[in-house]
Structures are given as structure tokens and as C-alpha cells.
mmCIF file of C-alpha atoms (C1' of nucleotides) in Angstrom:
data_model
loop_
_atom_site.group_PDB
_atom_site.id
_atom_site.type_symbol
_atom_site.label_atom_id
_atom_site.label_comp_id
_atom_site.label_asym_id
_atom_site.label_seq_id
_atom_site.Cartn_x
_atom_site.Cartn_y
_atom_site.Cartn_z
ATOM 1 C CA MET A 38 77.092 97.985 155.250
ATOM 2 C CA SER A 39 76.347 94.326 155.834
ATOM 3 C CA GLN A 40 76.464 93.719 152.084
ATOM 4 C CA GLU A 41 79.793 95.347 151.421
ATOM 5 C CA SER A 42 81.666 92.145 152.078
ATOM 6 C CA ASP A 43 79.239 89.874 150.240
ATOM 7 C CA PRO A 44 81.340 88.295 147.500
ATOM 8 C CA LEU A 45 78.255 87.751 145.328
ATOM 9 C CA THR A 46 77.809 91.473 144.672
ATOM 10 C CA PRO A 47 80.884 92.086 142.486
ATOM 11 C CA GLU A 48 80.183 88.802 140.741
ATOM 12 C CA LEU A 49 76.637 89.914 140.016
ATOM 13 C CA ALA A 50 77.913 93.241 138.717
ATOM 14 C CA ARG A 51 80.411 91.519 136.453
ATOM 15 C CA LEU A 52 77.660 89.387 134.925
ATOM 16 C CA VAL A 53 75.348 92.345 134.348
ATOM 17 C CA LEU A 54 78.150 94.294 132.655
ATOM 18 C CA GLN A 55 79.088 91.350 130.491
ATOM 19 C CA VAL A 56 75.528 90.860 129.270
ATOM 20 C CA ALA A 57 75.147 94.600 128.714
ATOM 21 C CA ASP A 58 78.300 94.669 126.579
ATOM 22 C CA ARG A 59 76.840 92.005 124.365
ATOM 23 C CA LEU A 60 73.483 93.759 124.104
ATOM 24 C CA ARG A 61 75.264 96.959 123.080
ATOM 25 C CA ALA A 62 77.241 95.008 120.506
ATOM 26 C CA GLU A 63 73.976 93.671 119.097
ATOM 27 C CA PHE A 64 72.602 97.200 118.861
ATOM 28 C CA ARG A 65 75.744 98.331 117.032
ATOM 29 C CA ARG A 66 75.317 95.403 114.691
ATOM 30 C CA ALA A 67 71.672 96.244 114.039
ATOM 31 C CA ALA A 68 72.625 99.873 113.348
ATOM 32 C CA GLY A 69 75.375 98.673 111.028
ATOM 33 C CA ARG A 70 72.975 96.483 109.078
ATOM 34 C CA LEU A 71 70.936 99.615 108.357
ATOM 35 C CA GLU A 72 74.130 101.545 107.602
ATOM 36 C CA LEU A 73 73.399 104.016 110.365
ATOM 37 C CA PRO A 74 75.932 105.494 112.804
ATOM 38 C CA VAL A 75 75.125 104.232 116.299
ATOM 39 C CA ALA A 76 74.218 107.681 117.602
ATOM 40 C CA GLN A 77 71.689 108.190 114.805
ATOM 41 C CA ALA A 78 70.248 104.734 115.345
ATOM 42 C CA ALA A 79 69.936 105.392 119.082
ATOM 43 C CA LEU A 80 67.977 108.570 118.470
ATOM 44 C CA LEU A 81 65.821 106.911 115.833
ATOM 45 C CA ALA A 82 65.016 104.070 118.215
ATOM 46 C CA ARG A 83 63.771 106.456 120.869
ATOM 47 C CA LEU A 84 61.788 108.745 118.614
ATOM 48 C CA GLU A 85 58.043 108.204 118.441
ATOM 49 C CA GLU A 86 56.124 111.429 118.857
ATOM 50 C CA PRO A 87 57.513 114.708 117.465
ATOM 51 C CA THR A 88 59.945 115.723 120.200
ATOM 52 C CA PRO A 89 61.908 118.914 121.016
ATOM 53 C CA MET A 90 65.672 118.712 120.548
ATOM 54 C CA ARG A 91 66.170 119.557 124.194
ATOM 55 C CA SER A 92 64.106 116.567 125.341
ATOM 56 C CA LEU A 93 66.063 114.283 123.030
ATOM 57 C CA ALA A 94 69.290 115.425 124.685
ATOM 58 C CA GLU A 95 67.833 114.382 128.005
ATOM 59 C CA VAL A 96 66.613 111.009 126.752
ATOM 60 C CA LEU A 97 70.011 110.277 125.221
ATOM 61 C CA SER A 98 71.738 111.824 128.252
ATOM 62 C CA CYS A 99 74.048 113.916 126.153
ATOM 63 C CA ASP A 100 74.544 117.620 125.523
ATOM 64 C CA ALA A 101 72.005 119.503 123.416
ATOM 65 C CA SER A 102 74.745 120.634 121.027
ATOM 66 C CA HIS A 103 75.423 117.017 120.205
ATOM 67 C CA VAL A 104 71.810 116.391 119.217
ATOM 68 C CA THR A 105 72.094 118.989 116.451
ATOM 69 C CA GLY A 106 74.636 116.896 114.565
ATOM 70 C CA ILE A 107 72.754 113.664 115.041
ATOM 71 C CA VAL A 108 69.502 115.170 113.772
ATOM 72 C CA ASP A 109 71.418 116.754 110.875
ATOM 73 C CA GLY A 110 72.520 113.286 109.845
ATOM 74 C CA LEU A 111 69.066 111.765 110.133
ATOM 75 C CA GLU A 112 67.581 114.682 108.227
ATOM 76 C CA ARG A 113 70.129 114.283 105.433
ATOM 77 C CA ARG A 114 69.014 110.663 105.154
ATOM 78 C CA GLY A 115 65.404 111.793 105.028
ATOM 79 C CA LEU A 116 64.465 109.847 108.153
ATOM 80 C CA VAL A 117 63.410 112.798 110.310
ATOM 81 C CA GLU A 118 62.396 116.389 109.755
ATOM 82 C CA ARG A 119 62.486 119.496 111.915
ATOM 83 C CA ARG A 120 59.156 121.176 112.489
ATOM 84 C CA ALA A 121 58.359 124.463 114.134
ATOM 85 C CA ALA A 122 56.613 124.023 117.450
ATOM 86 C CA PRO A 123 53.204 125.663 117.433
ATOM 87 C CA LYS A 124 53.405 127.178 120.926
ATOM 88 C CA ASP A 125 57.028 128.301 121.233
ATOM 89 C CA ARG A 126 58.865 129.374 118.115
ATOM 90 C CA ARG A 127 62.261 128.795 119.702
ATOM 91 C CA VAL A 128 61.519 125.087 119.881
ATOM 92 C CA LYS A 129 62.026 122.666 117.002
ATOM 93 C CA LEU A 130 60.212 119.364 116.996
ATOM 94 C CA VAL A 131 62.004 116.373 115.521
ATOM 95 C CA ALA A 132 59.515 114.123 113.747
ATOM 96 C CA LEU A 133 59.830 110.823 111.889
ATOM 97 C CA THR A 134 59.205 110.859 108.150
ATOM 98 C CA ASP A 135 57.366 107.912 106.606
ATOM 99 C CA GLU A 136 60.696 106.462 105.555
ATOM 100 C CA GLY A 137 62.071 107.112 109.043
ATOM 101 C CA CYS A 138 59.133 105.268 110.516
ATOM 102 C CA ARG A 139 59.831 102.255 108.325
ATOM 103 C CA ARG A 140 63.568 102.266 109.056
ATOM 104 C CA ARG A 141 62.856 102.598 112.755
ATOM 105 C CA ALA A 142 60.692 99.477 112.618
ATOM 106 C CA GLU A 143 63.396 97.625 110.701
ATOM 107 C CA LEU A 144 65.971 98.646 113.275
ATOM 108 C CA GLY A 145 63.774 97.396 116.096
ATOM 109 C CA GLU A 146 63.179 94.050 114.425
ATOM 110 C CA SER A 147 66.840 93.632 113.640
ATOM 111 C CA TYR A 148 67.825 94.435 117.218
ATOM 112 C CA ARG A 149 65.199 92.172 118.760
ATOM 113 C CA SER A 150 66.164 89.241 116.585
ATOM 114 C CA GLY A 151 69.795 89.888 117.574
ATOM 115 C CA ILE A 152 69.192 89.859 121.305
ATOM 116 C CA ALA A 153 66.641 87.038 121.371
ATOM 117 C CA PRO A 154 69.269 84.265 121.393
ATOM 118 C CA VAL A 155 71.288 86.170 124.009
ATOM 119 C CA LEU A 156 68.418 86.368 126.460
ATOM 120 C CA ALA A 157 67.039 82.946 125.651
ATOM 121 C CA LEU A 158 66.004 81.375 128.965
ATOM 122 C CA PRO A 159 63.160 79.149 130.140
ATOM 123 C CA GLU A 160 59.979 81.177 130.399
ATOM 124 C CA GLU A 161 59.714 81.041 134.164
ATOM 125 C CA GLU A 162 63.314 82.119 134.597
ATOM 126 C CA ARG A 163 62.780 85.034 132.214
ATOM 127 C CA ARG A 164 59.890 86.266 134.292
ATOM 128 C CA ALA A 165 61.848 85.966 137.523
ATOM 129 C CA LEU A 166 64.784 87.793 135.952
ATOM 130 C CA HIS A 167 62.494 90.533 134.750
ATOM 131 C CA GLU A 168 61.028 90.924 138.199
ATOM 132 C CA SER A 169 64.371 91.044 140.014
ATOM 133 C CA LEU A 170 65.957 93.488 137.587
ATOM 134 C CA GLY A 171 62.813 95.566 137.731
ATOM 135 C CA ARG A 172 63.214 95.765 141.482
ATOM 136 C CA VAL A 173 66.845 96.800 141.126
ATOM 137 C CA VAL A 174 65.970 99.515 138.622
ATOM 138 C CA ALA A 175 63.120 100.724 140.800
ATOM 139 C CA GLY A 176 65.584 101.096 143.651
ATOM 140 C CA LEU A 177 68.192 102.998 141.619
ATOM 141 C CA ASP A 178 67.014 106.410 142.731
ATOM 142 C CA GLU A 179 67.049 105.684 146.415
ATOM 143 C CA ALA A 180 70.344 103.781 146.378
ATOM 144 C CA ARG A 181 72.748 106.576 147.364
ATOM 145 C CA MET B 282 62.641 82.366 116.107
ATOM 146 C CA SER B 283 59.820 81.712 118.527
ATOM 147 C CA GLN B 284 61.256 84.309 120.891
ATOM 148 C CA GLU B 285 61.637 87.113 118.385
ATOM 149 C CA SER B 286 58.144 88.329 119.060
ATOM 150 C CA ASP B 287 58.317 87.898 122.829
ATOM 151 C CA PRO B 288 57.751 91.394 124.206
ATOM 152 C CA LEU B 289 59.645 90.528 127.391
ATOM 153 C CA THR B 290 63.000 90.329 125.593
ATOM 154 C CA PRO B 291 63.475 94.030 124.754
ATOM 155 C CA GLU B 292 62.164 94.886 128.201
ATOM 156 C CA LEU B 293 64.720 92.571 129.797
ATOM 157 C CA ALA B 294 67.460 94.129 127.672
ATOM 158 C CA ARG B 295 66.419 97.621 128.699
ATOM 159 C CA LEU B 296 66.642 96.680 132.382
ATOM 160 C CA VAL B 297 70.058 95.069 132.030
ATOM 161 C CA LEU B 298 71.384 98.138 130.206
ATOM 162 C CA GLN B 299 69.945 100.480 132.795
ATOM 163 C CA VAL B 300 71.552 98.605 135.684
ATOM 164 C CA ALA B 301 74.838 98.393 133.768
ATOM 165 C CA ASP B 302 74.842 102.155 133.224
ATOM 166 C CA ARG B 303 74.545 102.667 136.932
ATOM 167 C CA LEU B 304 77.283 100.150 137.725
ATOM 168 C CA ARG B 305 79.572 101.924 135.274
ATOM 169 C CA ALA B 306 78.739 105.230 136.900
ATOM 170 C CA GLU B 307 79.701 103.758 140.267
ATOM 171 C CA PHE B 308 83.002 102.607 138.832
ATOM 172 C CA ARG B 309 83.662 106.083 137.445
ATOM 173 C CA ARG B 310 82.866 107.491 140.857
ATOM 174 C CA ALA B 311 85.221 105.062 142.596
ATOM 175 C CA ALA B 312 87.976 105.958 140.112
ATOM 176 C CA GLY B 313 87.284 109.634 140.716
ATOM 177 C CA ARG B 314 87.584 109.231 144.464
ATOM 178 C CA LEU B 315 91.105 107.890 143.888
ATOM 179 C CA GLU B 316 91.754 110.664 141.366
ATOM 180 C CA LEU B 317 92.412 108.139 138.629
ATOM 181 C CA PRO B 318 91.281 108.392 135.006
ATOM 182 C CA VAL B 319 88.748 105.643 134.344
ATOM 183 C CA ALA B 320 90.993 103.828 131.867
ATOM 184 C CA GLN B 321 93.838 103.663 134.379
ATOM 185 C CA ALA B 322 91.472 102.484 137.102
ATOM 186 C CA ALA B 323 90.083 99.801 134.801
ATOM 187 C CA LEU B 324 93.541 98.451 134.084
ATOM 188 C CA LEU B 325 94.519 98.638 137.750
ATOM 189 C CA ALA B 326 91.398 96.710 138.722
ATOM 190 C CA ARG B 327 92.250 93.854 136.396
ATOM 191 C CA LEU B 328 95.925 93.621 137.190
ATOM 192 C CA GLU B 329 97.030 90.923 139.617
ATOM 193 C CA GLU B 330 99.959 88.951 138.288
ATOM 194 C CA PRO B 331 102.651 90.639 136.170
ATOM 195 C CA THR B 332 101.017 90.655 132.733
ATOM 196 C CA PRO B 333 102.261 91.363 129.185
ATOM 197 C CA MET B 334 100.947 94.560 127.572
ATOM 198 C CA ARG B 335 99.451 92.513 124.780
ATOM 199 C CA SER B 336 97.346 90.452 127.191
ATOM 200 C CA LEU B 337 96.134 93.610 128.888
ATOM 201 C CA ALA B 338 94.897 94.906 125.549
ATOM 202 C CA GLU B 339 92.879 91.742 125.185
ATOM 203 C CA VAL B 340 91.464 91.891 128.706
ATOM 204 C CA LEU B 341 90.452 95.529 128.220
ATOM 205 C CA SER B 342 89.340 94.761 124.648
ATOM 206 C CA CYS B 343 91.173 97.711 123.221
ATOM 207 C CA ASP B 344 94.124 98.190 120.887
ATOM 208 C CA ALA B 345 97.628 97.461 122.171
ATOM 209 C CA SER B 346 98.749 100.979 121.262
ATOM 210 C CA HIS B 347 96.194 102.342 123.691
ATOM 211 C CA VAL B 348 97.606 100.276 126.553
ATOM 212 C CA THR B 349 100.939 102.057 126.221
ATOM 213 C CA GLY B 350 99.433 105.378 127.265
ATOM 214 C CA ILE B 351 97.434 103.894 130.122
ATOM 215 C CA VAL B 352 100.464 102.114 131.541
ATOM 216 C CA ASP B 353 102.505 105.313 131.065
ATOM 217 C CA GLY B 354 100.029 107.104 133.317
ATOM 218 C CA LEU B 355 100.032 104.400 135.973
ATOM 219 C CA GLU B 356 103.810 104.269 135.896
ATOM 220 C CA ARG B 357 104.053 108.045 136.349
ATOM 221 C CA ARG B 358 101.897 107.645 139.449
ATOM 222 C CA GLY B 359 104.150 104.890 140.682
ATOM 223 C CA LEU B 360 101.361 102.314 140.743
ATOM 224 C CA VAL B 361 102.832 99.886 138.201
ATOM 225 C CA GLU B 362 106.223 99.185 136.697
ATOM 226 C CA ARG B 363 107.375 97.619 133.447
ATOM 227 C CA ARG B 364 109.582 94.591 133.807
ATOM 228 C CA ALA B 365 111.494 92.660 131.207
ATOM 229 C CA ALA B 366 110.003 89.232 130.606
ATOM 230 C CA PRO B 367 112.536 86.493 131.368
ATOM 231 C CA LYS B 368 111.687 84.282 128.396
ATOM 232 C CA ASP B 369 110.981 86.718 125.566
ATOM 233 C CA ARG B 370 112.797 90.040 125.561
ATOM 234 C CA ARG B 371 110.226 91.659 123.269
ATOM 235 C CA VAL B 372 107.607 91.293 125.992
ATOM 236 C CA LYS B 373 107.192 93.738 128.862
ATOM 237 C CA LEU B 374 105.387 92.631 131.968
ATOM 238 C CA VAL B 375 103.268 95.190 133.772
ATOM 239 C CA ALA B 376 103.451 94.613 137.530
ATOM 240 C CA LEU B 377 101.831 96.302 140.517
ATOM 241 C CA THR B 378 104.120 98.226 142.862
ATOM 242 C CA ASP B 379 103.408 98.046 146.595
ATOM 243 C CA GLU B 380 101.628 101.382 146.368
ATOM 244 C CA GLY B 381 99.728 100.140 143.309
ATOM 245 C CA CYS B 382 98.665 97.087 145.254
ATOM 246 C CA ARG B 383 97.293 99.287 148.035
ATOM 247 C CA ARG B 384 95.496 101.627 145.656
ATOM 248 C CA ARG B 385 94.029 98.686 143.795
ATOM 249 C CA ALA B 386 92.576 97.367 147.045
ATOM 250 C CA GLU B 387 91.170 100.818 147.871
ATOM 251 C CA LEU B 388 89.592 101.023 144.445
ATOM 252 C CA GLY B 389 87.963 97.638 144.892
ATOM 253 C CA GLU B 390 86.546 98.517 148.286
ATOM 254 C CA SER B 391 85.277 101.845 147.047
ATOM 255 C CA TYR B 392 83.597 100.231 144.048
ATOM 256 C CA ARG B 393 82.055 97.414 146.069
ATOM 257 C CA SER B 394 80.630 99.772 148.640
ATOM 258 C CA GLY B 395 79.219 101.854 145.782
ATOM 259 C CA ILE B 396 77.423 98.999 144.053
ATOM 260 C CA ALA B 397 76.217 97.227 147.188
ATOM 261 C CA PRO B 398 73.111 99.426 147.579
ATOM 262 C CA VAL B 399 72.393 99.131 143.845
ATOM 263 C CA LEU B 400 72.320 95.332 143.891
ATOM 264 C CA ALA B 401 70.660 95.066 147.294
ATOM 265 C CA LEU B 402 68.086 92.287 147.028
ATOM 266 C CA PRO B 403 66.845 89.529 149.330
ATOM 267 C CA GLU B 404 69.447 86.791 149.544
ATOM 268 C CA GLU B 405 67.436 84.167 147.721
ATOM 269 C CA GLU B 406 66.674 86.552 144.867
ATOM 270 C CA ARG B 407 70.357 87.452 144.577
ATOM 271 C CA ARG B 408 71.276 83.817 144.188
ATOM 272 C CA ALA B 409 68.580 83.257 141.566
ATOM 273 C CA LEU B 410 69.705 86.359 139.687
ATOM 274 C CA HIS B 411 73.290 85.177 139.793
ATOM 275 C CA GLU B 412 72.294 81.811 138.430
ATOM 276 C CA SER B 413 70.168 83.176 135.586
ATOM 277 C CA LEU B 414 72.733 85.748 134.501
ATOM 278 C CA GLY B 415 75.416 83.117 134.756
ATOM 279 C CA ARG B 416 73.406 80.970 132.363
ATOM 280 C CA VAL B 417 73.023 83.896 129.950
ATOM 281 C CA VAL B 418 76.754 84.636 130.032
ATOM 282 C CA ALA B 419 77.579 80.968 129.588
ATOM 283 C CA GLY B 420 75.430 80.976 126.449
ATOM 284 C CA LEU B 421 76.982 84.122 124.951
ATOM 285 C CA ASP B 422 79.414 82.267 122.758
ATOM 286 C CA GLU B 423 76.924 79.960 121.193
ATOM 287 C CA ALA B 424 74.273 82.627 120.685
ATOM 288 C CA ARG B 425 74.972 83.584 117.051
ATOM 289 C "C1'" DT C 258 109.094 86.607 108.279
ATOM 290 C "C1'" DA C 259 106.236 87.360 112.328
ATOM 291 C "C1'" DT C 260 105.451 89.534 116.790
ATOM 292 C "C1'" DT C 261 105.893 92.991 120.957
ATOM 293 C "C1'" DG C 262 105.613 97.336 122.206
ATOM 294 C "C1'" DT C 263 105.965 102.210 120.740
ATOM 295 C "C1'" DT C 264 105.097 106.424 118.166
ATOM 296 C "C1'" DA C 265 102.577 109.387 115.161
ATOM 297 C "C1'" DT C 266 98.385 110.307 113.306
ATOM 298 C "C1'" DA C 267 93.590 110.620 112.590
ATOM 299 C "C1'" DC C 268 88.863 109.776 113.509
ATOM 300 C "C1'" DT C 269 84.830 109.456 116.655
ATOM 301 C "C1'" DC C 270 82.350 110.973 120.533
ATOM 302 C "C1'" DT C 271 81.141 114.394 123.554
ATOM 303 C "C1'" DA C 272 81.341 118.756 126.267
ATOM 304 C "C1'" DT C 273 82.021 123.909 126.806
ATOM 305 C "C1'" DA C 274 81.412 128.480 125.379
ATOM 306 C "C1'" DA C 275 79.833 131.982 122.408
ATOM 307 C "C1'" DC C 276 76.118 133.234 119.361
ATOM 308 C "C1'" DT C 277 70.910 133.913 117.406
ATOM 309 C "C1'" DA C 278 66.333 134.107 117.854
ATOM 310 C "C1'" DT C 279 62.879 134.003 120.427
ATOM 311 C "C1'" DA C 280 60.364 134.312 125.104
ATOM 312 C "C1'" DT D 49 66.917 138.221 131.682
ATOM 313 C "C1'" DA D 50 66.422 133.396 130.458
ATOM 314 C "C1'" DT D 51 65.839 129.593 127.159
ATOM 315 C "C1'" DA D 52 66.111 126.583 122.482
ATOM 316 C "C1'" DG D 53 68.931 125.504 119.136
ATOM 317 C "C1'" DT D 54 73.266 126.223 116.537
ATOM 318 C "C1'" DT D 55 78.173 126.858 115.677
ATOM 319 C "C1'" DA D 56 82.998 126.566 116.666
ATOM 320 C "C1'" DT D 57 86.291 124.545 119.272
ATOM 321 C "C1'" DA D 58 88.662 121.492 122.194
ATOM 322 C "C1'" DG D 59 89.255 117.398 124.888
ATOM 323 C "C1'" DA D 60 88.712 112.581 125.682
ATOM 324 C "C1'" DG D 61 88.964 107.836 123.809
ATOM 325 C "C1'" DT D 62 90.271 104.736 120.459
ATOM 326 C "C1'" DA D 63 91.996 102.808 116.013
ATOM 327 C "C1'" DT D 64 95.397 102.432 112.061
ATOM 328 C "C1'" DA D 65 99.858 102.426 110.169
ATOM 329 C "C1'" DA D 66 104.730 102.664 110.304
ATOM 330 C "C1'" DC D 67 108.707 101.595 113.129
ATOM 331 C "C1'" DA D 68 112.467 99.351 116.235
ATOM 332 C "C1'" DA D 69 113.807 95.409 118.738
ATOM 333 C "C1'" DT D 70 113.529 90.667 119.115
ATOM 334 C "C1'" DA D 71 111.999 85.992 117.921
#
DNA sequence: TATTGTTATACTCTATAACTATA
DNA sequence: TATAGTTATAGAGTATAACAATA
């Protein structure tokens, strides 16, 4: 209640959103360099272990039906494959192929080199920023 | 180049994006409380002076043709009106009505009270965060 | 000839509901 | 009866192109 009238809060929000927009743009650019639709790149980036479709929907915070199309696309490109889950035959595990593993690494490098100049700050400031934002994120669940 | 391999950079990006997602969610919630579509709320939030459609497209970073529909909606609700520009009769100025002015203020209050708990940090940390993010945003144009 | 705003159209993204095969 | 994944469909959101009025 005491913070509602603090003029720094909306200003802070504006800055966060502005930086986030640029980071997203850099991800789009990285995906574009690999000629991947953003949705496919986003899934690729988050895929390490073989993972059920359902879990991917949660990670990407989208509907499960949407994941089908994204995985279809990645499978057509030979970057992932669907495997039967050993325990539950309803479940399909999405797993990286060797090529998918390589492309995923490329994507990561491309993205990181894109955002490095954006987040370029003196080392001490970077650490402080990391700590503060970490605190904010840690508080996200309890806020409201 | 020296920062490309700094593991803190992707971590920092992840945090910024996570906070931004939450801020966006709070804006959606504030728009919902006023029963406004997000796009209309976003335009309302940025409208102060009577402004040409074309400029609004730039501010919202979307196509001019899209602005037409958004303004249509706000006009139907009686929150804005189109005025002829005195100097150039091709231009239409979008201006807040009295009711629009009130609703805009409500929206702002609702949003600010929503994000206050998200960005709640000790005062000194808030100022440091503001300064660092301000530096990042200031550097956005020269980065790349 | 160029520009503002509009219209018509299409494409992307995403969600809902109905379906199948398992459990 | 409930769940994982798929399919079909529909609704947002947004862009492109063609157009009318004006510069």
C-alpha cells in the first residue's frame, strides 16, 4: 500500500519491459538465423532430456494441442523424434536427434552472442542486477 | 566478445524475461478489471495529448491499419474521439474524452497497485536497479 | 507523386472441443 | 472414468496490399 504511489515503480516496470522486448527480438533473430520459426526454436532451446509432450506444454505455457504442431515441424526437420515412453504407452517422449542437438547448441550460441552487448555492464553491476532480479523472481509467487 | 562466454548473461536475460512476463500479466489483469481488450488498454495508457493515428502505430510498434480497429473500439466505448487536425486534413487526431481520461487514470492506478508487490524491494536496491536498467536501456541503440 | 487513414484479406499464434488409445 | 496426444475448428492479433482523400 505504501508503495502504490512510489513513482519509481512504473518507471522500473517500463525499463524491465523495454529490455525484455529487446531480448525477445534477439531470440527471434537467432531463430531466424537458423531458419526456424520462433515457436520451434523456443521448444528446441528448452529441450534437453527426452520429455513428454504434456510437460513441454507446461514449460512453454501453452496448450498441449499446440505442442503437437511444433513437434511436427521439428520432426520434419529431423531435429527431434517421438519415442514411446517405456512405462506409459499413452505418453510420447520428445527427444533431440544428433542434428537437433547440434542445432540447439548453435541456437544457444547465436542467442548469447546477440544478448551479450545488450546486457553489457561492469561486472559488479551485473552481479548486483542478478541478485536484485533474483529476489524479485523469488518473490513472484507470494506477491498477490 | 569477452562476454559471450559469461554464464551470467543468459541467466540475467532469463530473469528479466520472467519479471516482464509477470508485469505483462498484471497489465492484462488491470485491463480485464476495466473490461477492456488489452490492445485498447495499451493505447489508452499511452494516450495523453491528441495524437495522430500514425504516431500511435509507432508508439505501439504495430501497423497503422491495426490502429484503426483499436481506435474504433475505444470510440465505440466513448473513451476517445477522432478529431480533424487543423494543419493537415489527411491526419486524424485521437483524443481522450472526459470519460476516457477517467478510465485511463483508473487503469493506471489498477496497474500500479498490481505491480507494486512484484517490484517490492528495499529502497536502496530499487534505486540501484533503476540505475542499472536505465544504463542498459540507454545502450540499446548502440548495442548492434 | 507521396502520405494519412481505411478496408479487405490473409497469415500466425493459440485455445477449445471432440476424438483415439491407452490407463 | 480419467489421461496423453491428436485433429479440426475458431478466435485473437497482426501484416500486406489496394484504395480514397489530401498534400
